[in-house]
Tab-separated table of C-alpha atoms and ligand atoms in Angstrom:
chain	number	residue	atom	x	y	z
A	1	MET	CA	99.490	128.198	98.898
A	2	ARG	CA	97.636	131.422	98.017
A	3	SER	CA	93.875	130.809	98.014
A	4	GLU	CA	91.572	132.271	95.388
A	5	PRO	CA	89.397	134.196	95.130
A	6	ALA	CA	90.901	137.172	96.925
A	7	LEU	CA	89.012	138.877	99.712
A	8	ILE	CA	86.007	140.748	98.335
A	9	ASP	CA	83.428	142.539	100.468
A	10	ALA	CA	79.680	142.876	99.978
A	11	TYR	CA	80.198	146.065	97.928
A	12	HIS	CA	82.687	144.325	95.591
A	13	ARG	CA	85.702	146.127	97.033
A	14	ARG	CA	88.764	143.920	96.930
A	15	ILE	CA	90.591	143.901	100.257
A	16	SER	CA	94.300	143.751	99.575
A	17	TYR	CA	95.639	146.013	102.283
A	18	VAL	CA	95.683	145.365	106.039
A	19	ARG	CA	96.942	147.614	108.803
A	20	ILE	CA	98.052	145.832	111.918
A	21	SER	CA	98.590	147.614	115.208
A	22	VAL	CA	101.276	145.893	117.270
A	23	THR	CA	100.864	147.921	120.465
A	24	ASP	CA	98.660	150.570	122.047
A	25	ARG	CA	101.680	152.040	123.893
A	26	CYS	CA	103.520	155.130	122.815
A	27	ASP	CA	106.352	157.370	123.985
A	28	LEU	CA	104.343	160.475	122.971
A	29	ARG	CA	100.876	161.650	124.008
A	30	CYS	CA	99.590	163.650	121.036
A	31	THR	CA	96.690	165.741	122.273
A	32	TYR	CA	94.260	164.612	119.538
A	33	CYS	CA	95.158	160.935	119.936
A	34	MET	CA	95.548	160.146	123.631
A	35	SER	CA	94.672	161.590	126.984
A	36	GLU	CA	97.526	162.838	129.153
A	37	ARG	CA	97.247	159.942	131.587
A	38	GLN	CA	96.453	157.254	129.088
A	39	THR	CA	96.101	153.797	130.587
A	40	PHE	CA	97.434	150.987	128.467
A	41	LEU	CA	96.166	147.455	128.039
A	42	PRO	CA	97.651	144.573	130.027
A	43	ARG	CA	100.415	142.999	127.937
A	44	GLU	CA	98.713	139.602	127.804
A	45	ASN	CA	95.848	141.233	125.905
A	46	LEU	CA	98.146	142.059	122.994
A	47	LEU	CA	98.777	139.559	120.247
A	48	SER	CA	102.171	137.921	120.779
A	49	PHE	CA	104.709	138.101	117.942
A	50	GLU	CA	103.978	134.417	117.207
A	51	GLU	CA	100.273	135.249	116.893
A	52	LEU	CA	101.015	138.327	114.785
A	53	GLU	CA	103.200	136.289	112.484
A	54	ARG	CA	100.679	133.493	112.059
A	55	LEU	CA	97.963	136.027	111.323
A	56	SER	CA	100.109	137.940	108.833
A	57	LEU	CA	101.086	134.786	106.951
A	58	PHE	CA	97.461	133.704	106.905
A	59	LEU	CA	96.393	137.075	105.464
A	60	ILE	CA	99.061	136.843	102.780
A	61	ASP	CA	97.739	133.372	101.903
A	62	GLN	CA	94.290	134.943	101.595
A	63	GLY	CA	95.460	137.438	98.978
A	64	VAL	CA	96.566	140.411	101.066
A	65	THR	CA	99.469	142.046	99.230
A	66	ARG	CA	100.240	145.050	101.404
A	67	LEU	CA	100.730	145.140	105.158
A	68	ARG	CA	101.261	148.267	107.211
A	69	ILE	CA	102.520	147.935	110.760
A	70	THR	CA	101.342	150.647	113.105
A	71	GLY	CA	100.327	151.312	116.702
A	72	GLY	CA	100.504	153.102	119.208
A	73	GLU	CA	104.134	153.520	118.377
A	74	PRO	CA	105.296	150.282	116.745
A	75	LEU	CA	108.990	150.960	117.380
A	76	VAL	CA	108.517	151.014	121.189
A	77	ARG	CA	107.534	147.337	121.256
A	78	ARG	CA	110.528	145.210	122.227
A	79	GLY	CA	111.341	142.651	119.528
A	80	ILE	CA	109.621	144.617	116.755
A	81	LEU	CA	112.688	144.771	114.502
A	82	ASP	CA	113.124	140.982	114.525
A	83	PHE	CA	109.410	140.579	113.820
A	84	LEU	CA	109.673	142.960	110.858
A	85	LYS	CA	112.652	141.046	109.527
A	86	ARG	CA	110.700	137.769	109.685
A	87	LEU	CA	107.742	139.380	107.938
A	88	GLY	CA	110.064	141.073	105.448
A	89	ALA	CA	111.128	137.630	104.241
A	90	GLN	CA	107.686	137.525	102.552
A	91	VAL	CA	108.648	140.626	100.548
A	92	HIS	CA	111.986	139.098	99.581
A	93	GLU	CA	110.135	135.933	98.479
A	94	GLY	CA	107.687	137.989	96.391
A	95	ARG	CA	104.603	136.866	98.369
A	96	LEU	CA	104.036	140.338	99.790
A	97	LYS	CA	104.251	143.376	97.499
A	98	GLU	CA	104.883	145.781	100.286
A	99	LEU	CA	105.573	145.958	104.002
A	100	THR	CA	105.303	149.470	105.417
A	101	LEU	CA	105.363	151.177	108.775
A	102	THR	CA	103.781	154.238	110.347
A	103	THR	CA	105.895	155.770	113.091
A	104	ASN	CA	106.253	158.946	115.106
A	105	GLY	CA	109.953	158.869	114.245
A	106	THR	CA	111.388	159.243	117.748
A	107	LEU	CA	113.254	155.901	117.575
A	108	LEU	CA	113.789	155.957	113.843
A	109	ALA	CA	117.441	157.039	113.777
A	110	GLU	CA	118.511	153.695	115.260
A	111	ALA	CA	115.836	151.580	113.625
A	112	ALA	CA	116.227	152.841	110.040
A	113	PRO	CA	119.004	150.468	108.874
A	114	HIS	CA	117.086	147.487	110.317
A	115	LEU	CA	113.903	148.560	108.540
A	116	ALA	CA	115.723	148.780	105.220
A	117	GLN	CA	117.255	145.343	105.851
A	118	ALA	CA	113.795	143.947	106.550
A	119	GLY	CA	112.710	144.876	103.008
A	120	ILE	CA	110.720	147.942	103.977
A	121	ARG	CA	111.004	150.574	101.244
A	122	ARG	CA	108.539	153.246	102.369
A	123	ILE	CA	107.526	154.578	105.752
A	124	ASN	CA	105.109	157.212	106.990
A	125	VAL	CA	106.388	159.549	109.671
A	126	SER	CA	103.887	161.627	111.629
A	127	LEU	CA	105.027	165.187	112.205
A	128	ASP	CA	102.693	168.030	113.094
A	129	SER	CA	105.105	170.953	113.518
A	130	LEU	CA	108.651	172.030	112.717
A	131	ASP	CA	108.694	174.376	115.672
A	132	ALA	CA	110.278	172.595	118.655
A	133	GLY	CA	107.983	174.271	121.203
A	134	THR	CA	104.783	173.617	119.260
A	135	PHE	CA	105.870	170.039	118.594
A	136	ARG	CA	106.520	169.566	122.324
A	137	ARG	CA	103.088	170.961	123.150
A	138	ILE	CA	101.161	168.879	120.600
A	139	THR	CA	102.975	165.670	121.564
A	140	ARG	CA	103.059	166.558	125.298
A	141	GLY	CA	106.828	166.418	125.660
A	142	GLY	CA	108.253	165.103	122.355
A	143	ASP	CA	111.712	166.103	121.106
A	144	LEU	CA	111.520	167.385	117.524
A	145	LYS	CA	115.241	166.824	116.915
A	146	LYS	CA	114.893	163.075	117.401
A	147	VAL	CA	112.230	162.927	114.705
A	148	LEU	CA	114.216	165.070	112.275
A	149	ASP	CA	117.312	162.912	112.897
A	150	GLY	CA	115.154	159.844	112.332
A	151	ILE	CA	113.875	161.165	108.992
A	152	ASP	CA	117.417	161.968	107.952
A	153	ALA	CA	118.662	158.484	108.908
A	154	ALA	CA	115.772	156.855	107.049
A	155	GLN	CA	116.493	158.797	103.880
A	156	LYS	CA	120.197	157.995	104.138
A	157	VAL	CA	119.473	154.248	104.087
A	158	GLY	CA	117.207	154.727	101.065
A	159	LEU	CA	113.764	154.586	102.696
A	160	LYS	CA	111.133	156.711	100.974
A	161	VAL	CA	109.521	158.857	103.655
A	162	LYS	CA	106.047	160.391	103.557
A	163	LEU	CA	105.027	162.879	106.218
A	164	ASN	CA	101.586	162.731	107.822
A	165	THR	CA	100.432	165.958	109.412
A	166	VAL	CA	97.185	166.328	111.328
A	167	ALA	CA	95.797	169.803	110.633
A	168	LEU	CA	94.934	171.529	113.901
A	169	GLN	CA	93.103	174.841	113.859
A	170	GLN	CA	94.853	176.279	116.898
A	171	ASP	CA	98.192	174.485	116.958
A	172	ASN	CA	99.520	174.275	113.413
A	173	ARG	CA	97.141	175.677	110.792
A	174	GLY	CA	99.483	178.624	110.274
A	175	HIS	CA	102.531	176.305	109.989
A	176	LEU	CA	101.163	174.098	107.227
A	177	PRO	CA	102.752	175.962	104.260
A	178	GLU	CA	106.134	175.701	106.014
A	179	MET	CA	105.598	171.959	106.613
A	180	ILE	CA	104.742	171.429	102.937
A	181	ARG	CA	107.774	173.434	101.782
A	182	PHE	CA	110.001	171.435	104.134
A	183	ALA	CA	108.660	168.067	102.956
A	184	HIS	CA	109.014	168.902	99.277
A	185	ALA	CA	112.467	170.447	99.707
A	186	HIS	CA	113.561	167.116	101.222
A	187	GLY	CA	111.994	164.960	98.514
A	188	MET	CA	109.054	163.791	100.648
A	189	ASP	CA	105.328	163.621	99.930
A	190	ILE	CA	103.174	165.043	102.692
A	191	SER	CA	99.561	164.221	103.561
A	192	LEU	CA	97.397	166.506	105.643
A	193	ILE	CA	94.792	164.765	107.797
A	194	GLU	CA	91.572	166.054	109.341
A	195	THR	CA	91.212	165.192	113.027
A	196	MET	CA	88.868	162.269	113.408
A	197	PRO	CA	86.510	161.890	116.367
A	198	MET	CA	88.057	158.790	117.925
A	199	GLY	CA	88.275	158.236	121.666
A	200	GLU	CA	85.545	159.628	123.884
A	201	GLU	CA	87.920	161.032	126.497
A	202	ILE	CA	89.764	163.421	124.170
A	203	VAL	CA	88.779	166.988	125.032
A	204	GLY	CA	88.871	170.094	122.855
A	205	ARG	CA	88.788	168.323	119.513
A	206	GLU	CA	85.985	170.475	118.146
A	207	ASP	CA	88.117	173.584	118.700
A	208	GLN	CA	91.052	172.009	116.874
A	209	PHE	CA	89.090	170.717	113.882
A	210	VAL	CA	89.735	172.523	110.620
A	211	SER	CA	88.267	171.394	107.314
A	212	LEU	CA	90.925	170.708	104.700
A	213	HIS	CA	88.659	172.497	102.199
A	214	ASP	CA	89.457	175.670	104.114
A	215	VAL	CA	93.154	174.813	104.342
A	216	MET	CA	93.247	174.226	100.580
A	217	ALA	CA	91.573	177.588	99.964
A	218	ASP	CA	94.375	179.231	102.013
A	219	LEU	CA	97.085	177.354	100.106
A	220	GLN	CA	95.518	178.046	96.705
A	221	SER	CA	95.573	181.773	97.428
A	222	PHE	CA	99.356	181.743	96.947
A	223	TRP	CA	100.214	178.392	95.294
A	224	ASP	CA	99.258	176.787	92.005
A	225	ILE	CA	97.816	173.416	93.079
A	226	THR	CA	96.505	170.882	90.571
A	227	PRO	CA	94.787	167.556	91.265
A	228	LEU	CA	96.655	164.398	90.291
A	229	SER	CA	95.016	161.171	89.235
A	230	ASP	CA	97.418	159.140	91.473
A	231	THR	CA	95.587	156.801	93.794
A	232	THR	CA	96.740	154.222	96.296
A	233	GLY	CA	93.265	152.826	96.942
A	234	GLY	CA	93.780	154.664	100.206
A	235	PRO	CA	92.043	157.721	101.543
A	236	SER	CA	94.554	160.318	100.228
A	237	ARG	CA	93.636	162.481	97.253
A	238	TYR	CA	96.790	163.868	95.678
A	239	TYR	CA	97.738	167.263	94.276
A	240	HIS	CA	100.840	168.754	92.695
A	241	VAL	CA	102.150	172.030	94.082
A	242	ALA	CA	103.875	173.901	91.242
A	243	GLU	CA	105.957	176.239	93.413
A	244	THR	CA	107.430	173.516	95.655
A	245	GLY	CA	107.457	170.805	92.969
A	246	GLY	CA	106.073	168.123	95.299
A	247	ARG	CA	103.027	165.988	96.006
A	248	LEU	CA	100.448	166.939	98.606
A	249	GLY	CA	97.854	164.444	99.873
A	250	LEU	CA	94.613	165.277	101.634
A	251	ILE	CA	92.881	162.820	103.951
A	252	THR	CA	89.418	164.195	104.594
A	253	PRO	CA	87.254	161.693	106.468
A	254	LEU	CA	84.967	164.464	107.707
A	255	SER	CA	84.576	166.842	104.797
A	256	HIS	CA	84.734	164.256	101.998
A	257	ASN	CA	83.812	160.633	102.443
A	258	PHE	CA	86.361	158.426	100.678
A	259	CYS	CA	84.849	155.008	101.380
A	260	ASP	CA	83.873	153.987	97.840
A	261	THR	CA	87.332	152.802	96.931
A	262	CYS	CA	88.367	151.630	100.399
A	263	ASN	CA	90.547	148.535	100.043
A	264	ARG	CA	91.607	148.143	103.649
A	265	VAL	CA	90.739	146.622	106.974
A	266	ARG	CA	92.475	147.067	110.330
A	267	ILE	CA	93.537	144.710	113.059
A	268	THR	CA	93.943	146.181	116.526
A	269	CYS	CA	96.781	145.277	118.869
A	270	THR	CA	94.389	142.863	120.605
A	271	GLY	CA	93.584	141.066	117.366
A	272	GLN	CA	90.170	142.618	116.712
A	273	LEU	CA	89.503	142.934	113.003
A	274	TYR	CA	87.712	146.194	112.220
A	275	MET	CA	86.260	146.500	108.755
A	276	CYS	CA	86.076	150.287	109.053
A	277	LEU	CA	87.846	152.869	111.208
A	278	GLY	CA	84.564	154.602	111.927
A	279	GLN	CA	82.349	151.658	112.845
A	280	GLU	CA	82.122	149.205	115.729
A	281	ASP	CA	81.560	146.016	113.755
A	282	HIS	CA	84.488	143.709	114.429
A	283	VAL	CA	85.567	140.110	114.643
A	284	ASP	CA	87.733	138.667	117.411
A	285	LEU	CA	90.644	137.020	115.611
A	286	ARG	CA	92.613	136.691	118.863
A	287	ALA	CA	89.963	134.375	120.253
A	288	ALA	CA	90.204	132.291	117.097
A	289	LEU	CA	94.016	132.250	117.222
A	290	ARG	CA	94.083	131.316	120.913
A	291	ALA	CA	91.524	128.568	120.360
A	292	ASP	CA	94.035	127.171	117.879
A	293	ALA	CA	91.635	127.639	114.997
A	294	SER	CA	92.519	126.013	111.691
A	295	ASN	CA	93.232	128.240	108.691
A	296	ALA	CA	89.818	127.196	107.358
A	297	ALA	CA	88.135	128.513	110.539
A	298	LEU	CA	90.121	131.758	110.344
A	299	ALA	CA	89.142	132.101	106.681
A	300	ALA	CA	85.468	131.610	107.560
A	301	ALA	CA	85.719	134.293	110.288
A	302	LEU	CA	87.388	136.649	107.833
A	303	SER	CA	84.906	136.246	105.016
A	304	GLU	CA	81.985	136.577	107.435
A	305	ALA	CA	83.571	139.802	108.707
A	306	LEU	CA	84.004	141.154	105.189
A	307	ARG	CA	80.348	140.640	104.440
A	308	HIS	CA	79.793	143.300	107.106
A	309	LYS	CA	82.330	145.875	105.863
A	310	PRO	CA	80.087	148.943	105.806
A	311	LYS	CA	79.550	151.043	102.712
A	312	ALA	CA	80.766	154.175	104.512
A	313	HIS	CA	81.612	155.612	107.912
A	314	ASP	CA	79.454	158.161	109.756
A	315	PHE	CA	82.039	160.454	111.357
A	316	PHE	CA	80.860	163.864	112.400
A	317	ILE	CA	82.326	166.668	114.510
A	318	GLY	CA	80.155	169.495	115.755
A	319	ALA	CA	76.819	170.342	117.236
A	320	GLN	CA	74.664	169.483	114.200
A	321	ALA	CA	75.499	165.788	114.260
A	322	PRO	CA	72.975	163.648	112.369
A	323	GLN	CA	71.399	160.724	114.237
A	324	THR	CA	73.683	158.242	112.516
A	325	ALA	CA	76.851	160.132	113.578
A	326	TYR	CA	79.068	158.196	115.861
A	327	THR	CA	82.316	158.583	117.855
A	328	PRO	CA	84.223	155.329	118.289
A	329	ARG	CA	85.183	154.772	121.955
A	330	ARG	CA	88.565	153.353	121.006
A	331	THR	CA	91.350	155.814	120.222
A	332	MET	CA	93.465	155.696	117.077
A	333	SER	CA	96.375	154.345	119.145
A	334	VAL	CA	94.392	151.182	119.923
A	335	THR	CA	92.890	150.749	116.475
A	336	GLY	CA	96.049	151.610	114.582
A	337	GLY	CA	96.140	154.700	112.404
B	401	SAM	N1	102.524	156.396	116.546
B	401	SAM	C1	102.565	156.320	115.142
B	401	SAM	C2	102.435	157.678	114.511
B	401	SAM	O1	102.081	158.629	115.203
B	401	SAM	O2	102.692	157.748	113.311
B	401	SAM	C3	101.554	155.369	114.535
B	401	SAM	C4	100.180	155.359	115.106
B	401	SAM	S1	99.276	156.879	114.969
B	401	SAM	C5	97.753	156.418	115.734
B	401	SAM	C6	98.943	156.919	113.221
B	401	SAM	C7	98.450	158.214	112.654
B	401	SAM	O3	97.175	158.488	113.183
B	401	SAM	C8	99.326	159.425	112.954
B	401	SAM	O4	99.650	160.060	111.752
B	401	SAM	C9	98.439	160.302	113.794
B	401	SAM	O5	98.716	161.641	113.578
B	401	SAM	C10	97.074	159.884	113.340
B	401	SAM	N2	96.009	160.145	114.312
B	401	SAM	C11	95.922	159.768	115.613
B	401	SAM	N3	94.754	160.158	116.159
B	401	SAM	C12	94.081	160.798	115.180
B	401	SAM	C13	92.804	161.431	115.103
B	401	SAM	N4	91.981	161.472	116.131
B	401	SAM	N5	92.448	161.986	113.926
B	401	SAM	C14	93.267	161.958	112.842
B	401	SAM	N6	94.470	161.357	112.837
B	401	SAM	C15	94.876	160.798	113.995
B	402	SF4	FE1	101.568	158.186	119.813
B	402	SF4	FE2	101.105	158.234	117.205
B	402	SF4	FE3	99.095	158.644	118.950
B	402	SF4	FE4	100.975	160.493	118.726
B	402	SF4	S1	99.557	159.835	117.121
B	402	SF4	S2	100.172	159.663	120.642
B	402	SF4	S3	102.732	159.317	118.295
B	402	SF4	S4	100.226	156.786	118.690
């Protein structure tokens, strides 16, 4: 039975949305996300599907209404589609409002019908360029056609697709208008994301960082862009682009702190619950699961963790970093973006 009250943190933010990373592995090596010779965690460190399922059901009992499955690349984990179908039963039963997925799209063409069957209605696909060569360079070897075929297959089975595009000063800043036109022409929202300083071993990030304030100034020089009041409780702020007739989201962790309305926590592929992407405070749910903790013990761990959800993150890129600035050691592929 669903317990009340729902999860509330020390700043009175209601936590209704959890992102769960199911793997740190990936078939791409995006330059801003992973190093070229990324080493992956031993498999036994990852939560098993049984553990992931128990945890997900527990979170739903605790009042979580939206779950996003991410990674690494979630679709590379063997057995993921069956797991999603089991979890999707919670959507069909009305206990979960929404089950969503973030993917790089390379395996989407085959997976799309299974995702729709599982009760998934929306997915985010990450795509940083429509130029095959640039895409290959950013992803260190990815095949753009597979992703475009995947998007097409997803739309054909009725999945609503949103594109996520990391804005990169050197690699794609000049391609962003084309990406936005493409998304809107195909009935997709698109969110632009500032590169976040995650993962100590990633080199050259400072050179690739571009503030979305500057990108918006470029776009507003030739497009009529008006803010929308739409909010998902997530980090995107939305705008309407008159000329393309579509919705543009901006995710600006560096140039605009969006923590006030943050309704989410993240669980890494090793079962570590992070209250904030940009902070180290976490609780080891895997240890609790493997010690066969009761739901009451898990609930106690969760509410203790929430008391420590910070008011805001302290990301910073550049030489003038304040003393509180901090670069998480873990990459986005471990934490789950
Ligand atoms: N592999 C899947 C994908 O690429 O969509 C899911 C995981 S990936 C870590 C999730 C999102 O995080 C992607 O949109 C990716 O572009 C973004 N991302 C990864 N590293 C990032 C960073 N350092 N700063 C900003 N976004 C990042
Ligand atoms: Fe893989 Fe996604 Fe990271 Fe790219 S952003 S390397 S696709 S996990």
